[in-house]
mmCIF file of C-alpha atoms in Angstrom:
data_model
loop_
_atom_site.group_PDB
_atom_site.id
_atom_site.type_symbol
_atom_site.label_atom_id
_atom_site.label_comp_id
_atom_site.label_asym_id
_atom_site.label_seq_id
_atom_site.Cartn_x
_atom_site.Cartn_y
_atom_site.Cartn_z
ATOM 1 C CA MET A 1 52.408 30.141 32.194
ATOM 2 C CA VAL A 2 50.620 28.853 28.955
ATOM 3 C CA ARG A 3 48.579 26.500 31.413
ATOM 4 C CA ARG A 4 47.482 29.668 34.347
ATOM 5 C CA GLN A 5 46.557 31.827 31.779
ATOM 6 C CA GLU A 6 44.106 29.091 29.175
ATOM 7 C CA ALA A 7 42.473 28.353 33.147
ATOM 8 C CA ALA A 8 42.161 31.879 34.137
ATOM 9 C CA THR A 9 40.215 32.463 30.027
ATOM 10 C CA ALA A 10 38.028 29.271 30.595
ATOM 11 C CA GLU A 11 37.170 30.869 33.813
ATOM 12 C CA ALA A 12 35.934 33.996 32.238
ATOM 13 C CA LEU A 13 34.155 32.314 29.394
ATOM 14 C CA PRO A 14 30.476 31.137 30.852
ATOM 15 C CA GLY A 15 28.776 33.751 30.313
ATOM 16 C CA TYR A 16 31.462 36.319 29.576
ATOM 17 C CA GLU A 17 29.597 39.805 28.479
ATOM 18 C CA GLY A 18 31.827 42.098 26.935
ATOM 19 C CA PRO A 19 31.478 46.419 25.853
ATOM 20 C CA GLY A 20 29.262 46.310 23.088
ATOM 21 C CA ALA A 21 26.930 44.435 20.184
ATOM 22 C CA LEU A 22 28.321 41.636 18.456
ATOM 23 C CA PRO A 23 28.139 42.439 15.041
ATOM 24 C CA GLY A 24 24.131 41.894 14.220
ATOM 25 C CA GLY A 25 23.206 42.565 17.427
ATOM 26 C CA ASN A 26 21.211 38.895 18.304
ATOM 27 C CA LEU A 27 22.884 35.789 18.096
ATOM 28 C CA ALA A 28 19.933 33.915 17.885
ATOM 29 C CA ARG A 29 19.762 35.191 14.793
ATOM 30 C CA LEU A 30 23.093 33.977 13.150
ATOM 31 C CA SER A 31 24.538 30.171 12.673
ATOM 32 C CA SER A 32 26.373 28.384 14.909
ATOM 33 C CA GLY A 33 29.277 28.277 13.189
ATOM 34 C CA GLU A 34 29.120 32.228 12.442
ATOM 35 C CA GLN A 35 28.277 32.784 16.243
ATOM 36 C CA VAL A 36 31.222 31.415 17.139
ATOM 37 C CA ARG A 37 33.379 32.863 15.091
ATOM 38 C CA LEU A 38 32.644 36.672 16.032
ATOM 39 C CA TYR A 39 32.491 35.960 19.901
ATOM 40 C CA VAL A 40 36.146 34.528 19.299
ATOM 41 C CA ARG A 41 36.635 37.213 17.395
ATOM 42 C CA LYS A 42 34.950 39.627 20.512
ATOM 43 C CA LEU A 43 36.970 37.842 22.933
ATOM 44 C CA ILE A 44 40.234 38.791 21.100
ATOM 45 C CA PHE A 45 39.443 42.440 20.482
ATOM 46 C CA ASP A 46 38.286 42.619 24.954
ATOM 47 C CA GLY A 47 41.921 41.230 26.168
ATOM 48 C CA VAL A 48 40.192 38.162 27.475
ATOM 49 C CA LEU A 49 42.101 36.009 24.662
ATOM 50 C CA ARG A 50 45.936 37.257 23.888
ATOM 51 C CA GLN A 51 48.246 36.310 21.420
ATOM 52 C CA GLY A 52 49.783 33.012 21.180
ATOM 53 C CA GLN A 53 47.115 31.739 24.066
ATOM 54 C CA ARG A 54 45.581 28.263 23.082
ATOM 55 C CA VAL A 55 41.340 29.256 22.423
ATOM 56 C CA PRO A 56 39.447 27.128 25.312
ATOM 57 C CA GLN A 57 37.301 24.870 22.390
ATOM 58 C CA ASP A 58 35.119 23.056 25.840
ATOM 59 C CA ALA A 59 34.622 26.512 27.540
ATOM 60 C CA ILE A 60 33.423 28.700 24.311
ATOM 61 C CA ALA A 61 31.302 25.973 23.233
ATOM 62 C CA GLN A 62 29.918 25.583 27.329
ATOM 63 C CA ALA A 63 29.535 30.036 26.791
ATOM 64 C CA LEU A 64 27.720 29.485 23.397
ATOM 65 C CA GLY A 65 25.672 26.381 23.927
ATOM 66 C CA VAL A 66 27.204 24.760 21.078
ATOM 67 C CA SER A 67 28.798 21.368 20.382
ATOM 68 C CA ARG A 68 32.461 21.101 19.724
ATOM 69 C CA ILE A 69 31.739 20.739 15.431
ATOM 70 C CA PRO A 70 30.233 24.886 14.795
ATOM 71 C CA VAL A 71 33.880 25.478 16.887
ATOM 72 C CA ARG A 72 35.820 24.183 14.987
ATOM 73 C CA GLU A 73 34.217 25.164 12.048
ATOM 74 C CA ALA A 74 34.617 28.439 13.554
ATOM 75 C CA LEU A 75 38.563 27.683 14.313
ATOM 76 C CA ILE A 76 38.957 26.922 10.470
ATOM 77 C CA ALA A 77 37.362 30.314 8.753
ATOM 78 C CA LEU A 78 39.492 32.152 11.606
ATOM 79 C CA GLU A 79 42.797 30.529 11.063
ATOM 80 C CA ARG A 80 41.830 31.454 7.154
ATOM 81 C CA GLU A 81 41.137 35.287 7.827
ATOM 82 C CA GLY A 82 44.814 35.414 9.632
ATOM 83 C CA TRP A 83 42.768 35.094 13.490
ATOM 84 C CA THR A 84 44.103 31.887 14.720
ATOM 85 C CA THR A 85 46.535 29.046 13.808
ATOM 86 C CA ILE A 86 45.648 25.446 14.260
ATOM 87 C CA ILE A 87 48.438 22.924 15.274
ATOM 88 C CA PRO A 88 47.639 19.942 14.690
ATOM 89 C CA HIS A 89 47.315 17.577 17.882
ATOM 90 C CA ARG A 90 47.567 20.798 19.758
ATOM 91 C CA GLY A 91 44.577 23.071 18.886
ATOM 92 C CA ALA A 92 43.750 26.889 17.642
ATOM 93 C CA PHE A 93 46.105 29.286 19.192
ATOM 94 C CA VAL A 94 45.485 32.968 18.651
ATOM 95 C CA ASN A 95 47.777 35.008 16.634
ATOM 96 C CA ALA A 96 49.816 38.138 16.607
ATOM 97 C CA LEU A 97 48.159 41.188 15.737
ATOM 98 C CA ASP A 98 50.639 44.317 14.573
ATOM 99 C CA GLU A 99 49.999 47.956 13.517
ATOM 100 C CA PRO A 100 51.202 47.117 9.611
ATOM 101 C CA SER A 101 48.720 44.664 9.306
ATOM 102 C CA VAL A 102 45.764 46.803 10.616
ATOM 103 C CA ARG A 103 46.832 49.478 8.759
ATOM 104 C CA ASP A 104 46.876 46.974 5.235
ATOM 105 C CA HIS A 105 43.503 45.452 5.927
ATOM 106 C CA TYR A 106 41.859 49.380 5.712
ATOM 107 C CA GLU A 107 44.243 50.171 2.504
ATOM 108 C CA LEU A 108 42.994 47.772 0.887
ATOM 109 C CA TYR A 109 39.385 48.156 1.894
ATOM 110 C CA GLY A 110 40.190 52.085 0.319
ATOM 111 C CA LEU A 111 41.393 50.440 -2.996
ATOM 112 C CA PHE A 112 38.080 48.085 -3.122
ATOM 113 C CA TYR A 113 35.623 50.598 -2.372
ATOM 114 C CA GLY A 114 37.497 53.211 -4.066
ATOM 115 C CA PHE A 115 37.581 51.299 -7.661
ATOM 116 C CA GLY A 116 34.335 50.367 -6.901
ATOM 117 C CA VAL A 117 32.900 54.425 -6.624
ATOM 118 C CA ARG A 118 34.811 55.157 -9.674
ATOM 119 C CA ARG A 119 33.359 51.967 -11.447
ATOM 120 C CA ALA A 120 29.922 53.286 -9.842
ATOM 121 C CA VAL A 121 30.037 57.069 -11.385
ATOM 122 C CA GLU A 122 31.699 55.980 -14.821
ATOM 123 C CA ARG A 123 28.930 53.191 -15.172
ATOM 124 C CA LYS A 124 25.740 55.802 -13.446
ATOM 125 C CA GLY A 125 26.711 59.044 -13.950
ATOM 126 C CA PRO A 126 25.265 61.942 -12.374
ATOM 127 C CA GLU A 127 22.374 60.050 -11.432
ATOM 128 C CA LEU A 128 24.334 57.703 -8.683
ATOM 129 C CA ALA A 129 24.606 61.812 -6.341
ATOM 130 C CA LYS A 130 21.039 61.380 -5.620
ATOM 131 C CA PRO A 131 20.269 58.624 -3.366
ATOM 132 C CA LEU A 132 24.082 58.988 -1.598
ATOM 133 C CA LYS A 133 23.269 62.466 -0.994
ATOM 134 C CA ALA A 134 19.697 61.755 0.448
ATOM 135 C CA LEU A 135 21.733 58.659 2.578
ATOM 136 C CA GLN A 136 24.466 60.902 3.688
ATOM 137 C CA LYS A 137 22.215 63.710 4.991
ATOM 138 C CA GLN A 138 20.918 61.138 7.153
ATOM 139 C CA ILE A 139 24.259 60.067 8.096
ATOM 140 C CA ALA A 140 25.268 63.653 8.868
ATOM 141 C CA GLU A 141 21.640 63.844 10.780
ATOM 142 C CA ALA A 142 22.385 60.481 12.645
ATOM 143 C CA ASP A 143 22.831 61.084 16.840
ATOM 144 C CA ASP A 144 23.535 57.210 18.119
ATOM 145 C CA PRO A 145 26.074 55.091 16.635
ATOM 146 C CA ASP A 146 22.990 52.178 15.806
ATOM 147 C CA THR A 147 21.732 54.740 12.668
ATOM 148 C CA LEU A 148 25.426 55.686 12.052
ATOM 149 C CA HIS A 149 26.019 52.195 11.651
ATOM 150 C CA ARG A 150 23.066 51.241 9.069
ATOM 151 C CA LEU A 151 22.707 54.064 7.237
ATOM 152 C CA THR A 152 27.047 53.992 6.398
ATOM 153 C CA LEU A 153 26.062 50.196 5.311
ATOM 154 C CA ASP A 154 23.068 51.838 3.469
ATOM 155 C CA PHE A 155 26.036 54.130 1.322
ATOM 156 C CA HIS A 156 28.588 51.334 0.653
ATOM 157 C CA ARG A 157 26.039 49.020 -0.633
ATOM 158 C CA THR A 158 24.358 51.466 -3.212
ATOM 159 C CA VAL A 159 27.692 52.404 -4.103
ATOM 160 C CA ILE A 160 29.080 48.479 -4.476
ATOM 161 C CA GLU A 161 25.681 47.644 -6.265
ATOM 162 C CA ALA A 162 26.495 50.837 -8.499
ATOM 163 C CA ALA A 163 29.367 49.177 -9.827
ATOM 164 C CA GLN A 164 27.754 46.401 -11.111
ATOM 165 C CA SER A 165 30.973 44.373 -10.402
ATOM 166 C CA PRO A 166 30.499 40.614 -9.837
ATOM 167 C CA ARG A 167 34.261 39.986 -9.046
ATOM 168 C CA LEU A 168 34.226 43.229 -6.957
ATOM 169 C CA ARG A 169 31.544 41.976 -4.547
ATOM 170 C CA THR A 170 33.270 38.164 -3.902
ATOM 171 C CA MET A 171 36.358 40.515 -3.002
ATOM 172 C CA LEU A 172 34.946 42.645 -0.375
ATOM 173 C CA ARG A 173 33.016 39.087 0.720
ATOM 174 C CA GLN A 174 36.039 37.905 1.127
ATOM 175 C CA MET A 175 37.328 41.043 4.301
ATOM 176 C CA THR A 176 36.570 40.499 7.690
ATOM 177 C CA ASP A 177 36.126 43.759 9.319
ATOM 178 C CA ILE A 178 38.813 43.748 12.479
ATOM 179 C CA VAL A 179 36.428 45.300 15.044
ATOM 180 C CA PRO A 180 33.990 43.263 16.346
ATOM 181 C CA GLY A 181 30.937 44.952 16.625
ATOM 182 C CA ASN A 182 29.674 48.488 15.910
ATOM 183 C CA PHE A 183 32.655 50.290 14.291
ATOM 184 C CA PHE A 184 31.003 53.394 15.386
ATOM 185 C CA ALA A 185 30.011 52.595 18.986
ATOM 186 C CA LEU A 186 33.851 51.179 19.800
ATOM 187 C CA VAL A 187 36.690 53.587 17.891
ATOM 188 C CA PRO A 188 36.345 56.645 18.979
ATOM 189 C CA GLY A 189 36.080 59.853 16.612
ATOM 190 C CA THR A 190 35.209 57.078 13.479
ATOM 191 C CA ASP A 191 31.889 58.557 13.541
ATOM 192 C CA GLU A 192 33.451 62.245 12.421
ATOM 193 C CA VAL A 193 35.577 60.443 10.104
ATOM 194 C CA GLU A 194 32.548 59.872 8.352
ATOM 195 C CA ARG A 195 30.287 62.078 8.155
ATOM 196 C CA GLU A 196 33.238 64.258 6.762
ATOM 197 C CA GLY A 197 34.604 61.673 3.946
ATOM 198 C CA VAL A 198 31.023 60.528 2.816
ATOM 199 C CA ALA A 199 30.266 64.252 2.078
ATOM 200 C CA ALA A 200 33.328 64.380 0.663
ATOM 201 C CA ILE A 201 32.806 61.373 -1.376
ATOM 202 C CA VAL A 202 29.386 62.879 -2.552
ATOM 203 C CA THR A 203 30.871 66.047 -3.863
ATOM 204 C CA ALA A 204 33.060 64.374 -5.932
ATOM 205 C CA ILE A 205 30.214 62.509 -7.382
ATOM 206 C CA GLU A 206 28.149 65.308 -8.034
ATOM 207 C CA ARG A 207 30.920 67.060 -9.878
ATOM 208 C CA GLY A 208 31.847 64.368 -12.387
ATOM 209 C CA TYR A 209 35.287 63.387 -10.754
ATOM 210 C CA PRO A 210 34.965 59.220 -10.333
ATOM 211 C CA GLU A 211 38.728 59.829 -9.675
ATOM 212 C CA LEU A 212 38.058 62.562 -6.802
ATOM 213 C CA ALA A 213 36.024 60.320 -5.230
ATOM 214 C CA GLU A 214 38.474 57.532 -5.726
ATOM 215 C CA ARG A 215 40.752 59.318 -3.947
ATOM 216 C CA GLU A 216 37.933 60.594 -1.419
ATOM 217 C CA TYR A 217 37.127 56.767 -0.094
ATOM 218 C CA ALA A 218 41.002 55.559 -0.190
ATOM 219 C CA THR A 219 41.621 58.512 2.556
ATOM 220 C CA MET A 220 38.092 58.055 4.819
ATOM 221 C CA LEU A 221 39.489 54.409 4.764
ATOM 222 C CA ARG A 222 42.494 55.586 5.518
ATOM 223 C CA ARG A 223 41.769 57.407 8.839
ATOM 224 C CA GLN A 224 39.357 55.007 9.672
ATOM 225 C CA GLY A 225 42.155 52.963 10.060
ATOM 226 C CA ASP A 226 44.587 55.499 12.139
ATOM 227 C CA LEU A 227 41.803 55.447 14.754
ATOM 228 C CA VAL A 228 41.573 51.375 14.814
ATOM 229 C CA VAL A 229 45.384 51.784 15.227
ATOM 230 C CA GLU A 230 45.289 54.144 17.755
ATOM 231 C CA LEU A 231 43.168 52.099 19.753
ATOM 232 C CA PHE A 232 44.813 49.067 19.340
ATOM 233 C CA ARG A 233 47.358 50.642 20.394
ATOM 234 C CA GLY A 234 45.935 51.964 23.719
ATOM 235 C CA ARG A 235 44.886 48.157 24.948
ATOM 236 C CA GLY A 236 47.962 47.039 24.276
ATOM 237 C CA MET A 237 46.954 45.011 21.918
ATOM 238 C CA PHE A 238 49.841 44.526 19.394
ATOM 239 C CA ASP A 239 52.727 42.360 18.830
ATOM 240 C CA ASP A 240 55.334 44.397 19.944
ATOM 241 C CA GLU A 241 53.847 46.068 23.061
ATOM 242 C CA ASN A 242 52.291 42.553 24.105
ATOM 243 C CA ALA A 243 56.358 41.050 24.040
ATOM 244 C CA GLU A 244 57.260 44.283 25.652
ATOM 245 C CA ALA A 245 55.050 43.986 27.981
ATOM 246 C CA ALA A 246 56.236 40.001 29.140
ATOM 247 C CA SER A 247 60.053 41.132 28.477
ATOM 248 C CA ALA A 248 59.565 44.183 31.701
ATOM 249 C CA GLY A 249 57.479 41.477 33.605
#
């Protein structure tokens, strides 16, 4: 069974083009290892690679026009991030994805960014509201996912820079987005959650309430996590659902 799945996957990979764009928009701008890492994550997201399947390294190298070296480097990075498990002399296999892990991911994002905005308000005071208010207005008016994605990254970056916490920046760099691509294009409903969330965060900052801004950040990212869970559940990406489908078959 595993051999048949592996053969079907390998056959599907060359020239594979899934829905949506990969992060960064243009793979050519990224290092070979980063191209592979993002590509494999998207294959998992699109259901081309599923739990327990061996990652077809040769097919991926062929699809991206790279050697096996960046493929191996990417799989090591993916193992650190929890996407795959490397078994010596057997290869790399896709790990199970479960709902609690997805929810924990966004809860942690909320804790980190919530801490960041509280520190930013404490260190910058009311002046922080001005640049964030300008971004929030643009976010409210953004009418396409690409613009919204860029503006929200600017919003979060402004908060983290104002927090003046190298340790926090290091922790955030170690976290990898679960959704590979433009979050707002791929996860329905997240655009409205983001607009409402950043508006509430800015209002709390304007009023001088760092603890409230912290809570609003956590609430926004928790709601985003709820929508990602809903999407993944609909795609049958969770471990328990895959197990049920297998037993039913």
